[in-house]
mmCIF file of C-alpha atoms in Angstrom:
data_model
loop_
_atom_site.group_PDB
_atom_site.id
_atom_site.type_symbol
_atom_site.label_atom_id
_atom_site.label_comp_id
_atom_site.label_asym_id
_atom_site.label_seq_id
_atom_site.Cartn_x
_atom_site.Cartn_y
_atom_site.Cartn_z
ATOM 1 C CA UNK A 296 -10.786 15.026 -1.269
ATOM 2 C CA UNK A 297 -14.306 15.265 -0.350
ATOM 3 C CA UNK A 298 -15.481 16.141 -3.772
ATOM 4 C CA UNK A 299 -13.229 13.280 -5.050
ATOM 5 C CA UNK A 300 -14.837 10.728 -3.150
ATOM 6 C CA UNK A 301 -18.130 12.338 -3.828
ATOM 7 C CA UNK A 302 -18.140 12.208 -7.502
ATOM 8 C CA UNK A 303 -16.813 8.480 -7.251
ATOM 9 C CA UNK A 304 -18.756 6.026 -9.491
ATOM 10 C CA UNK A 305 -21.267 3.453 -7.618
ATOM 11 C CA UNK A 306 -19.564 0.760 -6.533
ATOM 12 C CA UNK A 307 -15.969 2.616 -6.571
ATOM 13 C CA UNK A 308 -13.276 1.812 -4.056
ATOM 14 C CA UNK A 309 -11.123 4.885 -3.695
ATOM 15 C CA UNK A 310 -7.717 4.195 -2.805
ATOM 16 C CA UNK A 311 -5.845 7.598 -1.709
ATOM 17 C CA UNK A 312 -1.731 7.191 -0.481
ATOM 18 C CA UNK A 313 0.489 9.759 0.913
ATOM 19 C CA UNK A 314 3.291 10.577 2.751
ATOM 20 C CA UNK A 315 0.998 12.441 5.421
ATOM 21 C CA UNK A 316 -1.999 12.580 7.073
ATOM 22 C CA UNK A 317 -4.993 15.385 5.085
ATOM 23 C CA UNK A 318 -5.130 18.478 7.194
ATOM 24 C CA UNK A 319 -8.414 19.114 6.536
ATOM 25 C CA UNK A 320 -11.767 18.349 5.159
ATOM 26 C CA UNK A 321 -11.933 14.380 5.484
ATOM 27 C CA UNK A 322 -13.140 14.701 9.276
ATOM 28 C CA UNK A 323 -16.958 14.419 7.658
ATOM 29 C CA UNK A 324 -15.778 11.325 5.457
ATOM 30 C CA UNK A 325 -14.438 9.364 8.410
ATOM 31 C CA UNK A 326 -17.778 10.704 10.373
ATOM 32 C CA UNK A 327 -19.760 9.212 7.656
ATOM 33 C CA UNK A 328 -17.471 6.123 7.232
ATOM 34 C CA UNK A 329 -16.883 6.800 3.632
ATOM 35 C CA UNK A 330 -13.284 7.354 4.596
ATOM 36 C CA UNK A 331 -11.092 4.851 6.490
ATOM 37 C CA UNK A 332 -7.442 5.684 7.485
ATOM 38 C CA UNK A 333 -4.887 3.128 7.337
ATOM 39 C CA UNK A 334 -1.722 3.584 9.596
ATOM 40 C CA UNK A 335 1.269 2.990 8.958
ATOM 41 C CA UNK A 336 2.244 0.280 11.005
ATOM 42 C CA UNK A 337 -0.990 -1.875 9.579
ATOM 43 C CA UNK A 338 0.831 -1.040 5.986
ATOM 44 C CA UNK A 339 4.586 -2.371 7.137
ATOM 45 C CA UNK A 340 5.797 -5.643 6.386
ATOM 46 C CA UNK A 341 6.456 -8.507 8.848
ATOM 47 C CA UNK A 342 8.928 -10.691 9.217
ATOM 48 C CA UNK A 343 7.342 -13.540 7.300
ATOM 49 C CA UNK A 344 5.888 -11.340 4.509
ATOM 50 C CA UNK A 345 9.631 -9.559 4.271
ATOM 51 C CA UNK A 346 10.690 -13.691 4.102
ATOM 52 C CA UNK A 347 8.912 -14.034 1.324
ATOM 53 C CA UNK A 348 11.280 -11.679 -0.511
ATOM 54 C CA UNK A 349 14.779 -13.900 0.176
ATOM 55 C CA UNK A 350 13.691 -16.681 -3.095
ATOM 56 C CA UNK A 351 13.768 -13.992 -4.993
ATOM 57 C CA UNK A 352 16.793 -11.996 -4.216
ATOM 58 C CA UNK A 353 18.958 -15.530 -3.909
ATOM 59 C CA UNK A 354 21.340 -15.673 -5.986
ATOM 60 C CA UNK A 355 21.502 -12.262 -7.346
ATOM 61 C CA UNK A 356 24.405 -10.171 -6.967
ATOM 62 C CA UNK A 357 22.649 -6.601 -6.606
ATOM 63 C CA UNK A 358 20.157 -7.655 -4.090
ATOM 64 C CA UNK A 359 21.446 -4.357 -2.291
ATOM 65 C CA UNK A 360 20.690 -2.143 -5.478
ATOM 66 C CA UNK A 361 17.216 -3.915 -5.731
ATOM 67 C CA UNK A 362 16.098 -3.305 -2.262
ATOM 68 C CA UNK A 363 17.293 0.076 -2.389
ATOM 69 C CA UNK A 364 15.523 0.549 -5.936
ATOM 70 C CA UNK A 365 12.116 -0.851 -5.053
ATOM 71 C CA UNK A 366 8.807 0.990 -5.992
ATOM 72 C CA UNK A 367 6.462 -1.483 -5.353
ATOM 73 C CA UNK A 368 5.899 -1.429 -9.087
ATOM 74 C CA UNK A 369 6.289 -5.367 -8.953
ATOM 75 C CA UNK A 370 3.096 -7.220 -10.315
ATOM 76 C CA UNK A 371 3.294 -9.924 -7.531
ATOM 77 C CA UNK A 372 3.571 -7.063 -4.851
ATOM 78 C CA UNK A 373 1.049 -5.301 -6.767
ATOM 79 C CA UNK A 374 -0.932 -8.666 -6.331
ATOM 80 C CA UNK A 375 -0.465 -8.977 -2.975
ATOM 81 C CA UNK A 376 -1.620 -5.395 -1.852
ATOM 82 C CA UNK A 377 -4.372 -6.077 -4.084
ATOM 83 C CA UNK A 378 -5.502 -9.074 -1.837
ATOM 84 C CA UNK A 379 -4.557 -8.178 1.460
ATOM 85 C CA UNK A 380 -4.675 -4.608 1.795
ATOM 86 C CA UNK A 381 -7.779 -3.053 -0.510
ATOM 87 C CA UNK A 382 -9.366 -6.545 -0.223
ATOM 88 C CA UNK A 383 -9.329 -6.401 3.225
#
């Protein structure tokens, strides 16, 4: 990862996801604050974000199947981790 973030472009904003936590080598990178960990809990929903959601599953009679088929691949989710997550 360190090599990754290393060979980065100025001006780059490296965005790295996963299911766990690096077991080694980004101890340096959060040292030298190139690295910043997100937890989990700061990435969940809350109620009022997961309200946002009910507009758009009214009315539909798989709202079940969507929720349980949901990648995050929407473009207004997309939009919306774009401006409140990596935007800071």
């Amino acid at each position: 990862m360190g090599e990754l973030v290393a060979s980065a472009p100025e001006g780059i904003r490296l965005v790295v996801a996963g299911r766990t936590r690096p077991c080694a080598g980004p101890t340096r990178l959060r040292g030298d604050g190139s690295m910043v960990d997100v937890p989990p809990a700061d990435l969940a929903f809350d109620r009022s974000e997961l309200l946002l959601i009910v507009p758009f599953l009214h009315g539909r009679d798989d709202s079940a199947r969507l929720v349980v088929d949901f990648d995050g691949d929407d473009p207004a989710v997309a939009g919306f981790l774009r401006s409140e997550i990596i935007a800071g």
